[in-house]
mmCIF file with all atom_site columns, C-alpha atoms in Angstrom:
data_model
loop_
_atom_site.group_PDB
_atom_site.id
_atom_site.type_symbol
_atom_site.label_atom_id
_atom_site.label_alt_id
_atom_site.label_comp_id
_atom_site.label_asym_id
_atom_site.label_entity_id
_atom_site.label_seq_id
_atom_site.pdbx_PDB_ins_code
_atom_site.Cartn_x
_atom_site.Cartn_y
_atom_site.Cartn_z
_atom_site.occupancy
_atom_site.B_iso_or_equiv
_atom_site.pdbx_formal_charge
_atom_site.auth_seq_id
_atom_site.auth_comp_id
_atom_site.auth_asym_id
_atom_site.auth_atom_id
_atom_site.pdbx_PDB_model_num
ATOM 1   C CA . UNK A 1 1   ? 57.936 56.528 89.942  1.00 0.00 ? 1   UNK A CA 1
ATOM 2   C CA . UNK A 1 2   ? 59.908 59.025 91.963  1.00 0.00 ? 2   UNK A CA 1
ATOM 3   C CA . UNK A 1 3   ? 61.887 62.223 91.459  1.00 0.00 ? 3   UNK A CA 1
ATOM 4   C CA . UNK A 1 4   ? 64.388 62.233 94.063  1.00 0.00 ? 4   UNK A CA 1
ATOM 5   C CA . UNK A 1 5   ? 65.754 66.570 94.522  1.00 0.00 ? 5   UNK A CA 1
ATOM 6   C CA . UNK A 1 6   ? 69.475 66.238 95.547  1.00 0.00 ? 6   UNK A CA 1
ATOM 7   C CA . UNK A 1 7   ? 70.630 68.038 98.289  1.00 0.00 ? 7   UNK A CA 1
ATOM 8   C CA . UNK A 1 8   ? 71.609 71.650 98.006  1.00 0.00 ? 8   UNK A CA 1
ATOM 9   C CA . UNK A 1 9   ? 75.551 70.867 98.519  1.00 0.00 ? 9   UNK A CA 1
ATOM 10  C CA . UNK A 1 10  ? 75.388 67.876 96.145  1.00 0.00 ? 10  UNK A CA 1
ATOM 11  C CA . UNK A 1 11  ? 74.221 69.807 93.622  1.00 0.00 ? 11  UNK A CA 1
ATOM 12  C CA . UNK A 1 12  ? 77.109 68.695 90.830  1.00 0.00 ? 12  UNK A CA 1
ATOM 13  C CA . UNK A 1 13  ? 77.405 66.568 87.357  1.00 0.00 ? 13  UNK A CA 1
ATOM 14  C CA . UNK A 1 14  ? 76.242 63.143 88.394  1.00 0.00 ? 14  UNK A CA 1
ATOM 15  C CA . UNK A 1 15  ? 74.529 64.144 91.412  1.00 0.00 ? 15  UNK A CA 1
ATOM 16  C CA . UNK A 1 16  ? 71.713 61.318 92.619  1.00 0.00 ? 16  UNK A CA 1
ATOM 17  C CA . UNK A 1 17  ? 68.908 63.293 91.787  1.00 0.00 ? 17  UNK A CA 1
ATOM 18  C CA . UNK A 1 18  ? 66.480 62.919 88.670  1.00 0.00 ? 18  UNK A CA 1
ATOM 19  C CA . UNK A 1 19  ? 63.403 59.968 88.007  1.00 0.00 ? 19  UNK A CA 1
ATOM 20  C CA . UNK A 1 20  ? 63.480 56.718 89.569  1.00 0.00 ? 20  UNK A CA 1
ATOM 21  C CA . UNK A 1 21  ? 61.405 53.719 89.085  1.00 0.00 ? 21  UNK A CA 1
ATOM 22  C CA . UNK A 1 22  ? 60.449 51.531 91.617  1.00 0.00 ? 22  UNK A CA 1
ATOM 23  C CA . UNK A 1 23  ? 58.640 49.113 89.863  1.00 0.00 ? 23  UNK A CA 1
ATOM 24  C CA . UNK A 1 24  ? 56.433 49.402 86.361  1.00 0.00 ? 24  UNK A CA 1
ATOM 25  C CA . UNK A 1 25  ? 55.595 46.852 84.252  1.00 0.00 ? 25  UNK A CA 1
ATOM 26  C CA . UNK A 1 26  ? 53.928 47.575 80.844  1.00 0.00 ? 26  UNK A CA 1
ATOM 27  C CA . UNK A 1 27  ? 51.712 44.459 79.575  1.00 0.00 ? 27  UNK A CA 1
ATOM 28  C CA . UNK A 1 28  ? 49.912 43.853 76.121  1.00 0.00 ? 28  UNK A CA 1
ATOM 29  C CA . UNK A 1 29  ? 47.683 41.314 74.857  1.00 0.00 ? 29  UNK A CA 1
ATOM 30  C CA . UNK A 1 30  ? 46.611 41.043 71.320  1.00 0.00 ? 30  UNK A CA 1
ATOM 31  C CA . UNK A 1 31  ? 43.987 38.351 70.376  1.00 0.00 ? 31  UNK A CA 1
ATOM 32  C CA . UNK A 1 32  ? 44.784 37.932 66.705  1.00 0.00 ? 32  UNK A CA 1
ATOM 33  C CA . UNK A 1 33  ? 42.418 35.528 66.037  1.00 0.00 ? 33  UNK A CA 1
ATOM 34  C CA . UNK A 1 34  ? 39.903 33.192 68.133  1.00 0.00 ? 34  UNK A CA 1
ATOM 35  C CA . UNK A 1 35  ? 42.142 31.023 69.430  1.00 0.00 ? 35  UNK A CA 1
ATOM 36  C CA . UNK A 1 36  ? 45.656 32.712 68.915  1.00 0.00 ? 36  UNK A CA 1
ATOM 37  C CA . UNK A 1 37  ? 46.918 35.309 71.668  1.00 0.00 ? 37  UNK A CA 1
ATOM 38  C CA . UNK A 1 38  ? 49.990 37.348 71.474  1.00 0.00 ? 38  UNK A CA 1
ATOM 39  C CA . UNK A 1 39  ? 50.944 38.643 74.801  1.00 0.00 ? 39  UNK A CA 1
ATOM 40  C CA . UNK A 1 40  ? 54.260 40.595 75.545  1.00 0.00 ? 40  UNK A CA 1
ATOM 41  C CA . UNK A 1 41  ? 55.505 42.554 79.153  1.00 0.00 ? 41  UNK A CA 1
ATOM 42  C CA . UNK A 1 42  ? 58.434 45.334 79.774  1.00 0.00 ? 42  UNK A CA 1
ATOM 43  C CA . UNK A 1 43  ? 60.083 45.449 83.500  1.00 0.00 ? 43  UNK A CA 1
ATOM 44  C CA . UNK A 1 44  ? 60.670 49.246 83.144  1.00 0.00 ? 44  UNK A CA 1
ATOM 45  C CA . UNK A 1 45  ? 62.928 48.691 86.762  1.00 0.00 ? 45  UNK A CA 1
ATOM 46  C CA . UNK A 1 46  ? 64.455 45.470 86.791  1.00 0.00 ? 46  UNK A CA 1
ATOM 47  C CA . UNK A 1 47  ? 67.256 45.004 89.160  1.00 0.00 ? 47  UNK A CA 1
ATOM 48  C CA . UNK A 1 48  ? 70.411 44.449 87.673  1.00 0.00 ? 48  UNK A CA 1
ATOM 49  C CA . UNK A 1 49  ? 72.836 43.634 90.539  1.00 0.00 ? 49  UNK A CA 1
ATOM 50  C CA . UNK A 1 50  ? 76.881 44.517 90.516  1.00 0.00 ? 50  UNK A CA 1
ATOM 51  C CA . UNK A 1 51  ? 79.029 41.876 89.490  1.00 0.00 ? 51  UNK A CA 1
ATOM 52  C CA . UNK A 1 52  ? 81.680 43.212 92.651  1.00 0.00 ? 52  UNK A CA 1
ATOM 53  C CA . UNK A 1 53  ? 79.395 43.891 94.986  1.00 0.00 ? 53  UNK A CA 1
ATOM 54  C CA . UNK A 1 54  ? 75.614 42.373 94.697  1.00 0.00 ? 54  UNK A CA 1
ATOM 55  C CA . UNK A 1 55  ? 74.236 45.130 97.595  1.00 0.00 ? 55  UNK A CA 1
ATOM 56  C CA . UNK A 1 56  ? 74.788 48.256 94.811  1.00 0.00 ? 56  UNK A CA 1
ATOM 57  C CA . UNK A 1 57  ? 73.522 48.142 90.875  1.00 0.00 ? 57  UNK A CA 1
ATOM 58  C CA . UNK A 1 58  ? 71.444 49.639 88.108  1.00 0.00 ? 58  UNK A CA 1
ATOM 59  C CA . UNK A 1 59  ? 67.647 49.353 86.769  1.00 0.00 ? 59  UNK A CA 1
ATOM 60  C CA . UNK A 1 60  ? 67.733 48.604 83.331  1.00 0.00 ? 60  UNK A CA 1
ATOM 61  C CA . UNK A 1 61  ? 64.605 47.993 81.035  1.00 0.00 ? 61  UNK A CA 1
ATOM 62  C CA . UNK A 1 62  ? 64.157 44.105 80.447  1.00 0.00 ? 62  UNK A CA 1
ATOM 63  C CA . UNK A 1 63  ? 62.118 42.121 78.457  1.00 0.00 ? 63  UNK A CA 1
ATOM 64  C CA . UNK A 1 64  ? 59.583 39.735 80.470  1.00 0.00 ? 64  UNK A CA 1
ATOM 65  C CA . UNK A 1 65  ? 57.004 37.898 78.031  1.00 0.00 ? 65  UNK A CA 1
ATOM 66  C CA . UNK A 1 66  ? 57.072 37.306 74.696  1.00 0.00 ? 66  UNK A CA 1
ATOM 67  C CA . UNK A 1 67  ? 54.799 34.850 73.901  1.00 0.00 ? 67  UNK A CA 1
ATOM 68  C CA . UNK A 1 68  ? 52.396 33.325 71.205  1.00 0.00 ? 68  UNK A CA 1
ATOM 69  C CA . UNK A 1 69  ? 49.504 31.138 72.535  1.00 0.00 ? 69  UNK A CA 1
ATOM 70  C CA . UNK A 1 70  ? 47.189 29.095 70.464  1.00 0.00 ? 70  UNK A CA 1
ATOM 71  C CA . UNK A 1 71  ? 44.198 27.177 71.931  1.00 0.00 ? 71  UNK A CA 1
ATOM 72  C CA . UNK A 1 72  ? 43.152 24.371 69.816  1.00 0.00 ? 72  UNK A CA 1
ATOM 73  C CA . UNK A 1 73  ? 41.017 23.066 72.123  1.00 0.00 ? 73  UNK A CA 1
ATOM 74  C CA . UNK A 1 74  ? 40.511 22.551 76.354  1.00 0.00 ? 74  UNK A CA 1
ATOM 75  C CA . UNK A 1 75  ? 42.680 19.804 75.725  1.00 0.00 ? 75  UNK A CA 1
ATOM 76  C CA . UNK A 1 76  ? 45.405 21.357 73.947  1.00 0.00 ? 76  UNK A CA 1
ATOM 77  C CA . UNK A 1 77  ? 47.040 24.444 73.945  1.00 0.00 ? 77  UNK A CA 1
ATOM 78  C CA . UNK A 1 78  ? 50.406 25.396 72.801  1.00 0.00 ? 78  UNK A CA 1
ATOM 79  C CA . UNK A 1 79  ? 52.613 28.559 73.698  1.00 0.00 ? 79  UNK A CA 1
ATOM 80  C CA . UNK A 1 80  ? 55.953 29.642 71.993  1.00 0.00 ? 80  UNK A CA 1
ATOM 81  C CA . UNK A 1 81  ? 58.378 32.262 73.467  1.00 0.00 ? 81  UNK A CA 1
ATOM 82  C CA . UNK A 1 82  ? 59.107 33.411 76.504  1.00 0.00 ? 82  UNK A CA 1
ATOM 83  C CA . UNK A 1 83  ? 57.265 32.591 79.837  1.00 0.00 ? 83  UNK A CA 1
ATOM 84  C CA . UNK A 1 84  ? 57.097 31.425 83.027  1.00 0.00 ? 84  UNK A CA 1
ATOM 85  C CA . UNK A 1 85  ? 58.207 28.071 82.903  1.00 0.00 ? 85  UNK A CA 1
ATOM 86  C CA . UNK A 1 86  ? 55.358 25.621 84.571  1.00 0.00 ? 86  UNK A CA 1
ATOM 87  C CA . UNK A 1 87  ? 57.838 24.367 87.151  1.00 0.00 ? 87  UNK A CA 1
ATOM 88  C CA . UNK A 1 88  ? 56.500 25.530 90.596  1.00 0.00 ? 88  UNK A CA 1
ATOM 89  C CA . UNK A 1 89  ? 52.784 27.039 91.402  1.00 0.00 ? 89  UNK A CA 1
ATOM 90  C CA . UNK A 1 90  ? 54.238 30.160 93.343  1.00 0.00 ? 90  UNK A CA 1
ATOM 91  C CA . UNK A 1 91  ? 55.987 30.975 90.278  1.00 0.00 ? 91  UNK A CA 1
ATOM 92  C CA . UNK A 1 92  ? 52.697 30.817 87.881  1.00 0.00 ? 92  UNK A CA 1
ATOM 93  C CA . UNK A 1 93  ? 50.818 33.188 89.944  1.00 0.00 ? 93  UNK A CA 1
ATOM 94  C CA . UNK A 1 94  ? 50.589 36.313 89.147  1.00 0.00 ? 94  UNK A CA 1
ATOM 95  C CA . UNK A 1 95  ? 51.528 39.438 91.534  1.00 0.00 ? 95  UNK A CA 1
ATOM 96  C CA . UNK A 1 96  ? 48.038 40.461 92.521  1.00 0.00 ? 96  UNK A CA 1
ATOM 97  C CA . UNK A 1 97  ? 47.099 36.713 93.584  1.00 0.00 ? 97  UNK A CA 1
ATOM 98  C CA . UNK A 1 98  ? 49.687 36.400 96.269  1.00 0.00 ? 98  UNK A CA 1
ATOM 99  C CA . UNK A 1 99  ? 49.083 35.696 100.075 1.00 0.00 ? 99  UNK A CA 1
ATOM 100 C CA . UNK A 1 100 ? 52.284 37.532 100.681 1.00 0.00 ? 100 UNK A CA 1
ATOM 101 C CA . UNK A 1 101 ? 53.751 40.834 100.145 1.00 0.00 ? 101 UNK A CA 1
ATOM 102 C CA . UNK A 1 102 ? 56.638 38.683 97.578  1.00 0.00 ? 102 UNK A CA 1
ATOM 103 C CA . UNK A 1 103 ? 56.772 35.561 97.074  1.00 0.00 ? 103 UNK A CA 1
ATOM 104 C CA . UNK A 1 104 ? 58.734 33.090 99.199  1.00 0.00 ? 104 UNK A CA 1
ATOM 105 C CA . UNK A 1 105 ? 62.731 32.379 98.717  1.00 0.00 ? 105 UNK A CA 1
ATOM 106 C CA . UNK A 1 106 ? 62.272 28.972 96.920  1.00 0.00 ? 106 UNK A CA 1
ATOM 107 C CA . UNK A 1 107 ? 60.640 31.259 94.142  1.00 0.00 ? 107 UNK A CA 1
ATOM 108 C CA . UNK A 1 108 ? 62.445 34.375 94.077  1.00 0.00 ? 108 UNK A CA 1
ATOM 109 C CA . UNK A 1 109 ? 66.091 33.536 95.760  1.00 0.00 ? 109 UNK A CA 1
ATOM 110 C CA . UNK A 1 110 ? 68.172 36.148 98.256  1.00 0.00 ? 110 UNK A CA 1
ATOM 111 C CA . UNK A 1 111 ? 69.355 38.906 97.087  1.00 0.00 ? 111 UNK A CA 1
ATOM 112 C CA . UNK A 1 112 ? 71.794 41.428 99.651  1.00 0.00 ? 112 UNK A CA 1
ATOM 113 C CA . UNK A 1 113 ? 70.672 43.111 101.756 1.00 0.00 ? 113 UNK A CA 1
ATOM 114 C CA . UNK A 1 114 ? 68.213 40.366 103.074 1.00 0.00 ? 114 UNK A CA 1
ATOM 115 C CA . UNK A 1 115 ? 70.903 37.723 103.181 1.00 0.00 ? 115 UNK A CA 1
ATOM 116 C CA . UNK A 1 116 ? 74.229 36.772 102.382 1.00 0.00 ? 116 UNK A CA 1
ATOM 117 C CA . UNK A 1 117 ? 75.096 36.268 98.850  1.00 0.00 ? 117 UNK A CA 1
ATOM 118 C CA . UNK A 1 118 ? 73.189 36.343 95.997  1.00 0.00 ? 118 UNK A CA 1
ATOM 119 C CA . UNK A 1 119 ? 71.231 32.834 96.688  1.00 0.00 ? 119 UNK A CA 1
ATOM 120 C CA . UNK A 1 120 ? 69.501 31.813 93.733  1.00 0.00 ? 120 UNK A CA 1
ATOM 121 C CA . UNK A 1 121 ? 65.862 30.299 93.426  1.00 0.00 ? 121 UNK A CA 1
ATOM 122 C CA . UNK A 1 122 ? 65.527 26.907 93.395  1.00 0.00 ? 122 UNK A CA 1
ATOM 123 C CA . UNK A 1 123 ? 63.304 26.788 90.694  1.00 0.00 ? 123 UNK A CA 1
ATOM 124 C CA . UNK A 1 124 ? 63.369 28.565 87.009  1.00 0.00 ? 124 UNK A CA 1
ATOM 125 C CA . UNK A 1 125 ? 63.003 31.690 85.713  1.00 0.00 ? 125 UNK A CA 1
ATOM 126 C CA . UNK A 1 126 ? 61.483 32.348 82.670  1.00 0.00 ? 126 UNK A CA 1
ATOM 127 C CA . UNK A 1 127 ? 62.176 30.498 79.822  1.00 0.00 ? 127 UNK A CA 1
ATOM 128 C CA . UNK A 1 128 ? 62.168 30.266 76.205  1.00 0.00 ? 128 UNK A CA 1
ATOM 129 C CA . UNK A 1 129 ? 60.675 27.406 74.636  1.00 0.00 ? 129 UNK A CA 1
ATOM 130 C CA . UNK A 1 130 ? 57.783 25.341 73.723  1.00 0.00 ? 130 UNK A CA 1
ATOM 131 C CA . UNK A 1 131 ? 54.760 24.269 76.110  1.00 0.00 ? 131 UNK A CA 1
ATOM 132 C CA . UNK A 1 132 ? 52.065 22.211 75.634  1.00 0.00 ? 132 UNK A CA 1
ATOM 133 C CA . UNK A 1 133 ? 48.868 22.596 78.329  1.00 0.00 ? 133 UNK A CA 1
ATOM 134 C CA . UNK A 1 134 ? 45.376 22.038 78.952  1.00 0.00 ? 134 UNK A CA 1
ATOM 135 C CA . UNK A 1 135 ? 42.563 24.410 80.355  1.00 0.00 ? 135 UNK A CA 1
ATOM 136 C CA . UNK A 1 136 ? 41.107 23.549 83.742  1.00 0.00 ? 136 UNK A CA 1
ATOM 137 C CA . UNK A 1 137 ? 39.767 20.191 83.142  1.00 0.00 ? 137 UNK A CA 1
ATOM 138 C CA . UNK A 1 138 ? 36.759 18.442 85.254  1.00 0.00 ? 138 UNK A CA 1
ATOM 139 C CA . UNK A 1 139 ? 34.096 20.008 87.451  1.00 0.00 ? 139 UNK A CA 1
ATOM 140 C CA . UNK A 1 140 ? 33.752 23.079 89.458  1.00 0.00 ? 140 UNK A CA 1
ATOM 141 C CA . UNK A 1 141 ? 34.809 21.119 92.817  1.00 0.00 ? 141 UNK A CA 1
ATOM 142 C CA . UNK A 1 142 ? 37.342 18.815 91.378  1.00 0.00 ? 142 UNK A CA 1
ATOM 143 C CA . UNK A 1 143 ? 39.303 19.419 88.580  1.00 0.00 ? 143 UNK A CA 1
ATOM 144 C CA . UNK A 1 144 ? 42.636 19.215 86.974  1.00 0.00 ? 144 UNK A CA 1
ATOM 145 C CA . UNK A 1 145 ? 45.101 20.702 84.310  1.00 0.00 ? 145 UNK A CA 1
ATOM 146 C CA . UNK A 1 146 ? 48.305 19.965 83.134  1.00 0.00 ? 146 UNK A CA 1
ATOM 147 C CA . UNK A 1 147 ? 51.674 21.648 81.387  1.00 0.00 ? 147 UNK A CA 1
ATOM 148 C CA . UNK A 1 148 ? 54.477 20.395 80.006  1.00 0.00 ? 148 UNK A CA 1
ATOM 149 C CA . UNK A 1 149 ? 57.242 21.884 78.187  1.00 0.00 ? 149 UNK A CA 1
ATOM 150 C CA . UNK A 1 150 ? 60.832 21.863 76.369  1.00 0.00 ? 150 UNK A CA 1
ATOM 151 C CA . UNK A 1 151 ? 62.520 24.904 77.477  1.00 0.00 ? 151 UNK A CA 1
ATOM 152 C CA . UNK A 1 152 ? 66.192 26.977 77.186  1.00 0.00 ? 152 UNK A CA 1
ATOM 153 C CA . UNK A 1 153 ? 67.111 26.273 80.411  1.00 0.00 ? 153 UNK A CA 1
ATOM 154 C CA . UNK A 1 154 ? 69.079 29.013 80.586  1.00 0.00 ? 154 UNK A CA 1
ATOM 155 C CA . UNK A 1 155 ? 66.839 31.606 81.941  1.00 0.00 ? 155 UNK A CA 1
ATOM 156 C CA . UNK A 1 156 ? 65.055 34.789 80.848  1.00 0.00 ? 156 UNK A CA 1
ATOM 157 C CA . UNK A 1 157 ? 66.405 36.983 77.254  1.00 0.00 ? 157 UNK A CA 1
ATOM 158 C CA . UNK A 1 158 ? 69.199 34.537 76.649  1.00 0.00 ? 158 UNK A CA 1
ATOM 159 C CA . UNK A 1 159 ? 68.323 33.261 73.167  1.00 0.00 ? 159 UNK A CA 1
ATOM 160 C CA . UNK A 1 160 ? 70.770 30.509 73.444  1.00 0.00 ? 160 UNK A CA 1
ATOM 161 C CA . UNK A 1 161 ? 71.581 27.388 75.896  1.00 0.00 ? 161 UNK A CA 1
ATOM 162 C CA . UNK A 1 162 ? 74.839 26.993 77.247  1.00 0.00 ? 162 UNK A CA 1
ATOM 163 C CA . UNK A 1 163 ? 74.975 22.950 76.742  1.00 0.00 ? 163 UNK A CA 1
ATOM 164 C CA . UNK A 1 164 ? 73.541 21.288 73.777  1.00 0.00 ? 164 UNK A CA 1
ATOM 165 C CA . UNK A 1 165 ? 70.513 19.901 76.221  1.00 0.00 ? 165 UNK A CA 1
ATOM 166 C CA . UNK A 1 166 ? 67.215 21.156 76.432  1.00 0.00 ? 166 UNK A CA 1
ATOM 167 C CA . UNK A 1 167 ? 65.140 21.389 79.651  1.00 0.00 ? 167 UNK A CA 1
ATOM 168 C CA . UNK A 1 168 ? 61.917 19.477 79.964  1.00 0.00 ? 168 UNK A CA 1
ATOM 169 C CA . UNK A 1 169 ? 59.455 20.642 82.354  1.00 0.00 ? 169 UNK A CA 1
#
């Protein structure tokens, strides 16, 4: 968080200075029961690019997860909601487990000022939908899990698709 002072001759209505967020991302997890998990995250400063001209924009508060998970078993758990969709690995780690500073463009696109356009990700964003996993499977040297899932396909906070086709992951 920041408080940026504006200078002494731009001191008028509208001037650029006041609080400014970075980044912030507020996280809860409820365990309801023994098996079932509610877990739900705010982006306090998600970017929310011009339509005119991608290089200026706001931050706006969005919704990130929203998600019910119930683990039957090892072999079977099932989420509801909002989440990343298991589609590529990069995307399923979380931001403290990266090698990197951000992940690479295959997960996270271009956005201006880095390069020309905005260039999307080649893989999804969050999701809503339905997922059905397993937890890590096997031995401590070789093991295995799996995840699929019937998702939106539309992306992140848009309740609904825009075809009649849902996405299987």
């Amino acid at each position: 968080v920041f408080y940026t002072f504006p200078v002494q001759d731009d001191q008028l209505l509208g001037s650029n200075g006041g609080f400014r967020f970075a980044a912030l991302r507020l996280g809860m997890q409820i365990t309801v029961a023994d098996n079932l998990t509610v877990v739900t995250s705010v982006e306090g400063g998600a970017r929310r690019p011009s339509a005119e001209d991608p290089t200026v924009g706001t931050r706006v508060v969005d919704l990130r997860d929203a998600y019910l998970d119930w683990n039957a078993s090892r072999w079977a758990q099932l989420r509801v909601g909002q989440f990343k969709a298991p589609f590529w690995a990069e995307t399923l780690l979380g931001d403290d487990m990266l090698p990197f500073i951000t992940r690479s463009p295959v997960s996270d696109g271009v956005l201006p000022p880095e390069g020309f356009g905005p260039q999307t990700t080649l893989t999804l964003d969050r999701q809503i939908g339905l997922q059905l996993s397993s937890a890590r499977l096997g031995g401590e040297t070789v093991g295995l899990r799996y995840a699929v899932a019937v998702v939106n396909g539309n992306g992140a906070n848009q309740l609904f698709n825009d075809n009649n086709i849902v996405a299987p992951v």
